[in-house]
mmCIF file of C-alpha atoms and ligand atoms in Angstrom:
data_model
loop_
_atom_site.group_PDB
_atom_site.id
_atom_site.type_symbol
_atom_site.label_atom_id
_atom_site.label_comp_id
_atom_site.label_asym_id
_atom_site.label_seq_id
_atom_site.Cartn_x
_atom_site.Cartn_y
_atom_site.Cartn_z
ATOM 1 C CA UNK A 116 -48.044 45.734 109.179
ATOM 2 C CA UNK A 117 -45.088 45.028 106.878
ATOM 3 C CA UNK A 118 -46.539 43.839 103.109
ATOM 4 C CA UNK A 119 -46.215 39.837 103.203
ATOM 5 C CA UNK A 120 -46.567 39.489 106.818
ATOM 6 C CA UNK A 121 -49.076 36.640 108.070
ATOM 7 C CA UNK A 122 -50.197 38.658 111.422
ATOM 8 C CA UNK A 123 -48.546 40.897 113.905
ATOM 9 C CA UNK A 124 -49.937 38.628 116.706
ATOM 10 C CA UNK A 125 -45.794 37.455 116.898
ATOM 11 C CA UNK A 126 -43.301 39.176 118.056
ATOM 12 C CA UNK A 127 -40.836 39.024 114.717
ATOM 13 C CA UNK A 128 -37.865 40.434 115.772
ATOM 14 C CA UNK A 129 -36.715 37.702 118.372
ATOM 15 C CA UNK A 130 -34.848 33.902 118.145
ATOM 16 C CA UNK A 131 -37.252 31.189 117.382
ATOM 17 C CA UNK A 132 -35.986 27.387 117.171
ATOM 18 C CA UNK A 133 -36.955 26.331 113.979
ATOM 19 C CA UNK A 134 -35.349 22.206 113.836
ATOM 20 C CA UNK A 135 -32.769 20.452 116.433
ATOM 21 C CA UNK A 136 -30.054 19.641 114.887
ATOM 22 C CA UNK A 137 -31.019 16.285 113.669
ATOM 23 C CA UNK A 138 -33.341 17.272 111.661
ATOM 24 C CA UNK A 139 -31.569 19.837 109.843
ATOM 25 C CA UNK A 140 -29.769 17.318 107.135
ATOM 26 C CA UNK A 141 -28.278 17.329 103.761
ATOM 27 C CA UNK A 142 -31.964 16.861 102.482
ATOM 28 C CA UNK A 143 -34.028 19.833 102.410
ATOM 29 C CA UNK A 144 -36.794 20.485 105.578
ATOM 30 C CA UNK A 145 -39.718 22.199 104.722
ATOM 31 C CA UNK A 146 -41.462 24.097 108.143
ATOM 32 C CA UNK A 147 -44.066 26.637 108.894
ATOM 33 C CA UNK A 148 -43.206 29.392 111.304
ATOM 34 C CA UNK A 149 -44.324 32.606 112.205
ATOM 35 C CA UNK A 150 -47.040 32.008 109.568
ATOM 36 C CA UNK A 151 -43.975 31.723 106.713
ATOM 37 C CA UNK A 152 -43.171 28.418 104.955
ATOM 38 C CA UNK A 153 -39.314 27.713 105.378
ATOM 39 C CA UNK A 154 -37.034 25.919 103.806
ATOM 40 C CA UNK A 155 -34.077 24.283 106.247
ATOM 41 C CA UNK A 156 -30.827 22.058 105.254
ATOM 42 C CA UNK A 157 -27.398 22.022 106.188
ATOM 43 C CA UNK A 158 -24.634 23.434 103.776
ATOM 44 C CA UNK A 159 -21.739 20.696 103.025
ATOM 45 C CA UNK A 160 -19.159 21.972 105.799
ATOM 46 C CA UNK A 161 -22.401 21.665 108.011
ATOM 47 C CA UNK A 162 -23.835 25.152 108.913
ATOM 48 C CA UNK A 163 -27.494 25.130 108.939
ATOM 49 C CA UNK A 164 -29.216 27.264 106.382
ATOM 50 C CA UNK A 165 -33.072 28.579 106.535
ATOM 51 C CA UNK A 166 -34.510 30.076 103.134
ATOM 52 C CA UNK A 167 -38.088 31.173 102.376
ATOM 53 C CA UNK A 168 -39.727 28.005 100.716
ATOM 54 C CA UNK A 169 -41.188 30.219 97.815
ATOM 55 C CA UNK A 170 -39.488 30.354 94.821
ATOM 56 C CA UNK A 171 -39.398 33.224 92.716
ATOM 57 C CA UNK A 172 -40.302 32.364 89.513
ATOM 58 C CA UNK A 173 -43.659 30.505 90.083
ATOM 59 C CA UNK A 174 -44.057 30.254 94.358
ATOM 60 C CA UNK A 175 -43.615 26.649 94.299
ATOM 61 C CA UNK A 176 -42.055 25.816 97.676
ATOM 62 C CA UNK A 177 -38.860 24.681 97.020
ATOM 63 C CA UNK A 178 -38.617 22.171 99.642
ATOM 64 C CA UNK A 179 -40.571 20.421 97.293
ATOM 65 C CA UNK A 180 -37.056 20.531 94.571
ATOM 66 C CA UNK A 181 -33.259 19.107 95.482
ATOM 67 C CA UNK A 182 -30.469 19.937 97.008
ATOM 68 C CA UNK A 183 -27.283 19.810 94.765
ATOM 69 C CA UNK A 184 -23.674 20.462 96.629
ATOM 70 C CA UNK A 185 -24.969 24.007 98.434
ATOM 71 C CA UNK A 186 -27.757 25.338 96.039
ATOM 72 C CA UNK A 187 -31.564 24.788 96.449
ATOM 73 C CA UNK A 188 -32.655 23.443 92.737
ATOM 74 C CA UNK A 189 -36.474 23.665 92.327
ATOM 75 C CA UNK A 190 -38.126 21.270 91.747
ATOM 76 C CA UNK A 191 -40.770 22.704 88.956
ATOM 77 C CA UNK A 192 -38.120 24.725 86.271
ATOM 78 C CA UNK A 193 -34.869 24.002 88.172
ATOM 79 C CA UNK A 194 -34.223 27.756 89.401
ATOM 80 C CA UNK A 195 -31.182 27.510 91.574
ATOM 81 C CA UNK A 196 -30.493 29.499 94.344
ATOM 82 C CA UNK A 197 -27.931 29.755 97.069
ATOM 83 C CA UNK A 198 -27.734 29.760 100.744
ATOM 84 C CA UNK A 199 -28.446 33.575 100.618
ATOM 85 C CA UNK A 200 -31.274 33.092 98.807
ATOM 86 C CA UNK A 201 -29.749 34.509 95.663
ATOM 87 C CA UNK A 202 -30.628 32.815 92.375
ATOM 88 C CA UNK A 203 -27.385 31.953 90.736
ATOM 89 C CA UNK A 204 -28.630 29.494 87.697
ATOM 90 C CA UNK A 205 -32.019 29.733 84.859
ATOM 91 C CA UNK A 206 -31.430 27.043 83.261
ATOM 92 C CA UNK A 207 -32.012 27.820 78.893
ATOM 93 C CA UNK A 208 -29.890 31.314 79.829
ATOM 94 C CA UNK A 209 -26.919 33.054 81.190
ATOM 95 C CA UNK A 210 -28.318 35.596 82.374
ATOM 96 C CA UNK A 211 -30.278 35.788 85.850
ATOM 97 C CA UNK A 212 -32.672 38.663 86.292
ATOM 98 C CA UNK A 213 -31.822 41.322 88.150
ATOM 99 C CA UNK A 214 -33.934 40.906 92.223
ATOM 100 C CA UNK A 215 -34.228 36.903 91.313
ATOM 101 C CA UNK A 216 -33.766 36.219 94.627
ATOM 102 C CA UNK A 217 -35.907 34.706 98.353
ATOM 103 C CA UNK A 218 -35.016 35.670 101.557
ATOM 104 C CA UNK A 219 -32.463 34.115 103.344
ATOM 105 C CA UNK A 220 -32.784 34.275 107.311
ATOM 106 C CA UNK A 221 -30.578 34.749 110.230
ATOM 107 C CA UNK A 222 -29.781 31.443 111.836
ATOM 108 C CA UNK A 223 -27.147 30.486 114.485
ATOM 109 C CA UNK A 224 -26.184 26.846 116.172
ATOM 110 C CA UNK A 225 -26.310 26.763 119.610
ATOM 111 C CA UNK A 226 -27.169 24.715 122.795
ATOM 112 C CA UNK A 227 -28.415 21.921 120.708
ATOM 113 C CA UNK A 228 -30.720 23.856 119.042
ATOM 114 C CA UNK A 229 -30.970 25.620 115.274
ATOM 115 C CA UNK A 230 -32.466 29.379 116.251
ATOM 116 C CA UNK A 231 -33.528 31.976 113.861
ATOM 117 C CA UNK A 232 -34.515 35.271 113.353
ATOM 118 C CA UNK A 233 -37.537 35.686 111.304
ATOM 119 C CA UNK A 234 -37.922 39.686 111.781
ATOM 120 C CA UNK A 235 -35.020 42.672 110.817
ATOM 121 C CA UNK A 236 -31.914 41.030 110.057
ATOM 122 C CA UNK A 237 -30.136 43.572 110.803
ATOM 123 C CA UNK A 238 -31.222 43.109 114.474
ATOM 124 C CA UNK A 239 -29.973 39.505 114.452
ATOM 125 C CA UNK A 240 -27.397 39.435 117.703
ATOM 126 C CA UNK A 241 -26.256 36.179 118.358
ATOM 127 C CA UNK A 242 -25.654 37.366 121.817
ATOM 128 C CA UNK A 243 -30.005 37.699 121.874
ATOM 129 C CA UNK A 244 -29.860 33.702 121.784
ATOM 130 C CA UNK A 245 -31.630 32.786 125.288
ATOM 131 C CA UNK A 246 -28.835 30.914 127.766
ATOM 132 C CA UNK A 247 -29.941 26.958 127.346
ATOM 133 C CA UNK A 248 -26.312 26.195 128.569
ATOM 134 C CA UNK A 249 -27.516 23.071 130.138
ATOM 135 C CA UNK A 250 -28.483 21.593 127.438
ATOM 136 C CA UNK A 251 -24.546 20.917 125.989
ATOM 137 C CA UNK A 252 -22.573 21.797 129.461
ATOM 138 C CA UNK A 253 -20.052 19.484 131.003
ATOM 139 C CA UNK A 254 -21.459 17.996 133.659
ATOM 140 C CA UNK A 255 -25.294 17.797 132.366
ATOM 141 C CA UNK A 256 -26.534 14.933 130.481
ATOM 142 C CA UNK A 257 -29.791 16.345 128.230
ATOM 143 C CA UNK A 258 -32.301 14.276 125.809
ATOM 144 C CA UNK A 259 -34.377 16.567 123.551
ATOM 145 C CA UNK A 260 -37.336 16.111 121.256
ATOM 146 C CA UNK A 261 -40.396 17.878 119.813
ATOM 147 C CA UNK A 262 -44.138 18.133 119.210
ATOM 148 C CA UNK A 263 -46.024 20.025 117.166
ATOM 149 C CA UNK A 264 -49.164 20.826 118.584
ATOM 150 C CA UNK A 265 -52.376 22.397 117.094
ATOM 151 C CA UNK A 266 -53.061 25.705 119.454
ATOM 152 C CA UNK A 267 -52.162 28.619 120.304
ATOM 153 C CA UNK A 268 -48.691 29.002 121.627
ATOM 154 C CA UNK A 269 -49.781 30.991 124.677
ATOM 155 C CA UNK A 270 -51.856 28.210 125.667
ATOM 156 C CA UNK A 271 -48.708 26.205 125.731
ATOM 157 C CA UNK A 272 -47.041 29.258 127.696
ATOM 158 C CA UNK A 273 -49.397 29.031 130.203
ATOM 159 C CA UNK A 274 -49.136 25.674 130.938
ATOM 160 C CA UNK A 275 -45.574 25.403 131.302
ATOM 161 C CA UNK A 276 -46.361 28.184 134.385
ATOM 162 C CA UNK A 277 -48.909 26.754 135.578
ATOM 163 C CA UNK A 278 -47.785 23.037 137.369
ATOM 164 C CA UNK A 279 -50.528 22.809 139.289
ATOM 165 C CA UNK A 280 -51.854 20.795 136.085
ATOM 166 C CA UNK A 281 -49.566 17.940 136.913
ATOM 167 C CA UNK A 282 -51.787 16.789 139.833
ATOM 168 C CA UNK A 283 -54.795 16.037 137.334
ATOM 169 C CA UNK A 284 -53.106 16.025 134.434
ATOM 170 C CA UNK A 285 -49.913 13.779 134.838
ATOM 171 C CA UNK A 286 -50.776 12.189 138.562
ATOM 172 C CA UNK A 287 -48.571 9.051 137.180
ATOM 173 C CA UNK A 288 -45.573 10.648 136.775
ATOM 174 C CA UNK A 289 -45.023 13.787 138.265
ATOM 175 C CA UNK A 290 -48.451 14.439 139.651
ATOM 176 C CA UNK A 291 -48.205 14.743 143.355
ATOM 177 C CA UNK A 292 -51.521 15.672 145.658
ATOM 178 C CA UNK A 293 -49.176 18.087 147.830
ATOM 179 C CA UNK A 294 -48.360 20.294 144.679
ATOM 180 C CA UNK A 295 -51.639 22.146 145.216
ATOM 181 C CA UNK A 296 -51.325 22.856 148.533
ATOM 182 C CA UNK A 297 -47.866 24.697 148.128
ATOM 183 C CA UNK A 298 -49.052 28.143 146.169
ATOM 184 C CA UNK A 299 -46.615 30.157 144.075
ATOM 185 C CA UNK A 300 -44.395 32.865 144.519
ATOM 186 C CA UNK A 301 -44.774 34.912 140.993
ATOM 187 C CA UNK A 302 -41.670 37.935 140.545
ATOM 188 C CA UNK A 303 -41.346 39.511 137.481
ATOM 189 C CA UNK A 304 -38.047 41.784 136.424
ATOM 190 C CA UNK A 305 -38.814 43.895 133.270
ATOM 191 C CA UNK A 306 -40.114 40.712 130.939
ATOM 192 C CA UNK A 307 -38.353 38.092 132.631
ATOM 193 C CA UNK A 308 -41.218 36.027 135.015
ATOM 194 C CA UNK A 309 -40.314 33.627 137.423
ATOM 195 C CA UNK A 310 -42.415 31.436 139.413
ATOM 196 C CA UNK A 311 -41.236 29.577 142.467
ATOM 197 C CA UNK A 312 -42.971 26.280 144.096
ATOM 198 C CA UNK A 313 -40.932 24.422 147.159
ATOM 199 C CA UNK A 314 -43.394 20.950 148.354
ATOM 200 C CA UNK A 315 -41.731 20.087 151.269
ATOM 201 C CA UNK A 316 -40.931 17.059 153.245
ATOM 202 C CA UNK A 317 -43.252 14.533 151.276
ATOM 203 C CA UNK A 318 -43.063 11.043 149.689
ATOM 204 C CA UNK A 319 -41.648 12.056 146.205
ATOM 205 C CA UNK A 320 -43.840 11.508 143.005
ATOM 206 C CA UNK A 321 -42.821 8.443 140.863
ATOM 207 C CA UNK A 322 -40.357 10.262 138.111
ATOM 208 C CA UNK A 323 -38.746 11.878 141.326
ATOM 209 C CA UNK A 324 -38.866 8.615 143.354
ATOM 210 C CA UNK A 325 -36.429 7.153 140.321
ATOM 211 C CA UNK A 326 -34.606 9.792 139.989
ATOM 212 C CA UNK A 327 -33.262 10.087 143.513
ATOM 213 C CA UNK A 328 -33.133 6.408 145.003
ATOM 214 C CA UNK A 329 -33.850 7.210 148.267
ATOM 215 C CA UNK A 330 -36.466 5.852 150.439
ATOM 216 C CA UNK A 331 -36.388 9.487 152.615
ATOM 217 C CA UNK A 332 -39.286 12.344 152.044
ATOM 218 C CA UNK A 333 -38.280 15.222 149.997
ATOM 219 C CA UNK A 334 -38.130 18.958 149.760
ATOM 220 C CA UNK A 335 -39.230 19.426 146.289
ATOM 221 C CA UNK A 336 -38.524 22.998 143.427
ATOM 222 C CA UNK A 337 -40.177 24.331 140.603
ATOM 223 C CA UNK A 338 -38.448 27.046 139.435
ATOM 224 C CA UNK A 339 -40.337 28.360 136.135
ATOM 225 C CA UNK A 340 -38.168 31.186 134.202
ATOM 226 C CA UNK A 341 -40.242 32.860 131.098
ATOM 227 C CA UNK A 342 -38.678 35.373 128.616
ATOM 228 C CA UNK A 343 -41.087 36.618 125.621
ATOM 229 C CA UNK A 344 -41.230 35.290 123.360
ATOM 230 C CA UNK A 345 -41.833 31.744 124.321
ATOM 231 C CA UNK A 346 -38.812 30.776 126.018
ATOM 232 C CA UNK A 347 -39.238 28.653 129.167
ATOM 233 C CA UNK A 348 -37.085 26.980 130.981
ATOM 234 C CA UNK A 349 -37.525 25.304 134.236
ATOM 235 C CA UNK A 350 -35.068 24.383 136.966
ATOM 236 C CA UNK A 351 -37.084 21.065 138.355
ATOM 237 C CA UNK A 352 -35.955 18.816 141.453
ATOM 238 C CA UNK A 353 -35.674 16.978 145.030
ATOM 239 C CA UNK A 354 -33.340 17.140 147.798
ATOM 240 C CA UNK A 355 -34.004 14.788 150.835
ATOM 241 C CA UNK A 356 -36.122 16.712 153.191
ATOM 242 C CA UNK A 357 -34.790 18.513 156.070
ATOM 243 C CA UNK A 358 -31.061 19.272 154.318
ATOM 244 C CA UNK A 359 -31.110 22.755 153.546
ATOM 245 C CA UNK A 360 -31.889 22.704 149.679
ATOM 246 C CA UNK A 361 -34.190 25.452 150.348
ATOM 247 C CA UNK A 362 -31.255 27.712 151.666
ATOM 248 C CA UNK A 363 -29.472 26.493 148.443
ATOM 249 C CA UNK A 364 -28.016 22.948 149.225
ATOM 250 C CA UNK A 365 -28.492 20.354 146.811
ATOM 251 C CA UNK A 366 -26.091 18.337 147.467
ATOM 252 C CA UNK A 367 -28.526 15.706 148.422
ATOM 253 C CA UNK A 368 -30.460 16.030 146.281
ATOM 254 C CA UNK A 369 -31.331 15.535 142.020
ATOM 255 C CA UNK A 370 -31.357 18.245 139.343
ATOM 256 C CA UNK A 371 -33.411 18.660 136.392
ATOM 257 C CA UNK A 372 -33.711 21.501 133.776
ATOM 258 C CA UNK A 373 -36.380 20.894 131.433
ATOM 259 C CA UNK A 374 -35.865 23.666 128.370
ATOM 260 C CA UNK A 375 -38.990 24.546 126.698
ATOM 261 C CA UNK A 376 -38.481 26.914 123.269
ATOM 262 C CA UNK A 377 -41.914 27.642 121.833
ATOM 263 C CA UNK A 378 -42.102 28.438 118.338
ATOM 264 C CA UNK A 379 -45.721 29.433 116.751
ATOM 265 C CA UNK A 380 -46.314 27.425 112.957
ATOM 266 C CA UNK A 381 -49.475 29.369 112.937
ATOM 267 C CA UNK A 382 -52.011 31.418 114.574
ATOM 268 C CA UNK A 383 -53.788 28.021 116.466
ATOM 269 C CA UNK A 384 -50.610 25.736 116.044
ATOM 270 C CA UNK A 385 -46.944 25.862 117.773
ATOM 271 C CA UNK A 386 -43.890 23.714 117.862
ATOM 272 C CA UNK A 387 -42.678 22.701 121.752
ATOM 273 C CA UNK A 388 -38.582 21.781 121.153
ATOM 274 C CA UNK A 389 -37.911 21.101 124.438
ATOM 275 C CA UNK A 390 -34.836 18.942 126.387
ATOM 276 C CA UNK A 391 -34.314 17.661 129.437
ATOM 277 C CA UNK A 392 -31.147 17.956 131.375
ATOM 278 C CA UNK A 393 -29.982 16.669 134.434
ATOM 279 C CA UNK A 394 -26.527 16.294 136.951
ATOM 280 C CA UNK A 395 -27.365 12.733 137.869
ATOM 281 C CA UNK A 396 -26.581 9.170 136.315
ATOM 282 C CA UNK A 397 -25.387 11.319 133.341
ATOM 283 C CA UNK A 398 -23.491 8.316 131.692
ATOM 284 C CA UNK A 399 -26.691 6.295 131.931
ATOM 285 C CA UNK A 400 -28.044 5.733 127.911
ATOM 286 C CA UNK A 401 -30.354 3.376 129.356
ATOM 287 C CA UNK A 402 -31.601 6.494 131.297
ATOM 288 C CA UNK A 403 -31.589 8.646 128.638
ATOM 289 C CA UNK A 404 -34.551 6.670 126.690
ATOM 290 C CA UNK A 405 -36.802 6.372 129.948
ATOM 291 C CA UNK A 406 -36.368 9.860 129.852
ATOM 292 C CA UNK A 407 -37.198 10.604 126.473
ATOM 293 C CA UNK A 408 -39.839 7.871 126.557
ATOM 294 C CA UNK A 409 -41.140 9.459 129.815
ATOM 295 C CA UNK A 410 -40.891 13.213 128.974
ATOM 296 C CA UNK A 411 -42.379 12.182 125.408
ATOM 297 C CA UNK A 412 -45.665 10.767 127.235
ATOM 298 C CA UNK A 413 -45.842 13.584 129.764
ATOM 299 C CA UNK A 414 -45.919 16.323 127.038
ATOM 300 C CA UNK A 415 -48.048 13.961 124.545
ATOM 301 C CA UNK A 416 -50.582 14.092 128.030
ATOM 302 C CA UNK A 417 -50.559 17.754 127.587
ATOM 303 C CA UNK A 418 -51.023 18.044 123.950
ATOM 304 C CA UNK A 419 -54.039 15.713 123.725
ATOM 305 C CA UNK A 420 -55.511 18.405 126.477
ATOM 306 C CA UNK A 421 -53.985 21.959 124.962
ATOM 307 C CA UNK A 422 -55.510 21.426 121.449
ATOM 308 C CA UNK A 423 -59.182 19.725 123.042
ATOM 309 C CA UNK A 424 -58.748 23.489 125.126
ATOM 310 C CA UNK A 425 -58.380 25.296 121.054
ATOM 311 C CA UNK A 426 -60.402 23.798 119.548
ATOM 312 C CA UNK A 427 -63.150 23.798 122.716
ATOM 313 C CA UNK A 428 -61.947 28.462 122.651
ATOM 314 C CA UNK A 429 -62.694 28.189 118.999
ATOM 315 C CA UNK A 430 -66.939 27.375 119.574
ATOM 316 C CA UNK A 431 -66.914 29.580 123.041
ATOM 317 C CA UNK A 432 -69.604 32.086 122.415
ATOM 318 C CA UNK A 433 -67.971 35.357 122.519
ATOM 319 C CA UNK A 434 -69.385 36.313 125.679
ATOM 320 C CA UNK A 435 -68.082 33.711 127.503
ATOM 321 C CA UNK A 436 -64.857 34.622 129.775
ATOM 322 C CA UNK A 437 -62.571 32.599 131.250
ATOM 323 C CA UNK A 438 -62.068 33.505 134.675
ATOM 324 C CA UNK A 439 -58.556 33.719 136.656
ATOM 325 C CA UNK A 440 -57.466 31.916 139.349
ATOM 326 C CA UNK A 441 -54.493 32.042 142.097
ATOM 327 C CA UNK A 442 -52.300 29.931 139.896
ATOM 328 C CA UNK A 443 -52.350 31.553 137.354
ATOM 329 C CA UNK A 444 -50.134 34.453 137.976
ATOM 330 C CA UNK A 445 -47.509 33.556 136.444
ATOM 331 C CA UNK A 446 -49.269 32.798 133.580
ATOM 332 C CA UNK A 447 -50.986 36.215 133.378
ATOM 333 C CA UNK A 448 -47.878 37.640 134.293
ATOM 334 C CA UNK A 449 -45.766 36.060 131.327
ATOM 335 C CA UNK A 450 -49.251 37.299 128.863
ATOM 336 C CA UNK A 451 -48.647 40.997 130.384
ATOM 337 C CA UNK A 452 -44.910 40.718 129.508
ATOM 338 C CA UNK A 453 -45.243 39.379 126.003
ATOM 339 C CA UNK A 454 -48.005 41.776 125.295
ATOM 340 C CA UNK A 455 -45.938 44.293 126.030
ATOM 341 C CA UNK A 456 -43.132 42.979 123.593
ATOM 342 C CA UNK A 457 -45.376 43.062 121.037
ATOM 343 C CA UNK A 458 -46.903 46.782 121.418
ATOM 344 C CA UNK A 459 -43.003 47.751 121.641
ATOM 345 C CA UNK A 460 -42.360 45.866 118.113
ATOM 346 C CA UNK A 461 -45.649 47.686 116.852
ATOM 347 C CA UNK A 462 -44.690 51.087 118.065
ATOM 348 C CA UNK A 463 -41.352 50.290 116.808
ATOM 349 C CA UNK A 464 -42.933 48.923 112.982
ATOM 350 C CA UNK A 465 -45.222 51.967 113.276
ATOM 351 C CA UNK A 466 -42.412 54.724 113.586
ATOM 352 C CA UNK A 467 -39.637 53.421 110.840
ATOM 353 C CA UNK A 468 -43.568 53.534 109.024
ATOM 354 C CA UNK A 469 -43.764 57.126 109.920
ATOM 355 C CA UNK A 470 -40.612 57.622 108.717
HETATM 356 S S1 FES B 682 -41.693 27.891 90.102
HETATM 357 FE FE1 FES B 682 -39.502 27.296 91.073
HETATM 358 S S2 FES B 682 -38.350 27.592 88.760
HETATM 359 FE FE2 FES B 682 -40.156 27.519 88.115
HETATM 360 FE FE1 FE2 B 683 -47.911 19.394 131.824
#
């Protein structure tokens, strides 16, 4: 493992969301990403910056300092660092010691998220940023937010890939008895996993009834797309039953796209950056607020469970083993894809160390 790395449990050479655009300001935001402290801010021209949150003088987190123009001034003895991480000034002396710098991370603002690359900067290709276009696509409206959850990020991946839990956890909004009676289909294409479920001809769950505003029964789809490390987008919706949605005609329906970009904070905590984009009533600002509240309530229901699950796992005796059921197929495939990506990264690190 590379010196200074908190863990090899995380995929390092990948884009992770580190902040929502509204969180990155003309102010210093300290956050832990993949076990490492970072400080996030915007330059005067608005471009985001992500630096190591640790002064190279005596380790004080720079987020405890001040932003002066485009320079971060340490709150202890006043050393200053520019957006590239170079120390530009040491108070009381004209010479900046050689090597006085902190790490700066590649960062890109795209699809209404701020993405950083914790790994090798030479590999930080913006073309690898996951396609989350629904969040800023014409004809769609979106709301977004973030939750910090005290659980291993892999538990949240499991949660989003097995929606049978909606019936038990979210019965007042998106849950429905019919979900568990309609099996999933799981496919894997390289590292990508897709879980598809169709729930035919039923009265919609409260959330979807409010969305479609039609009295008829509906056909409902859940198409979940996972890609490592922890990017999940869910293509969700309902259409009037029998109008051809399973064959691709969604004209009698409403669609939502729930985007979940999960970023490990530590091995037992993570951030869920989420957006809910929709193609119906896109100019309805009251609906924005309602959706923000509803989806926040839904994800807080999950958060409570995931944190209890994490604590339960931590106190389980070593011989305790969990079992898998049919509905876990997507989660199991996703874990395999993630393991394969982690193993490839570890092998490449070993290769570099041997050179
Ligand atoms: S610890 Fe930052 S200037 Fe001394
Ligand atoms: Fe849930």
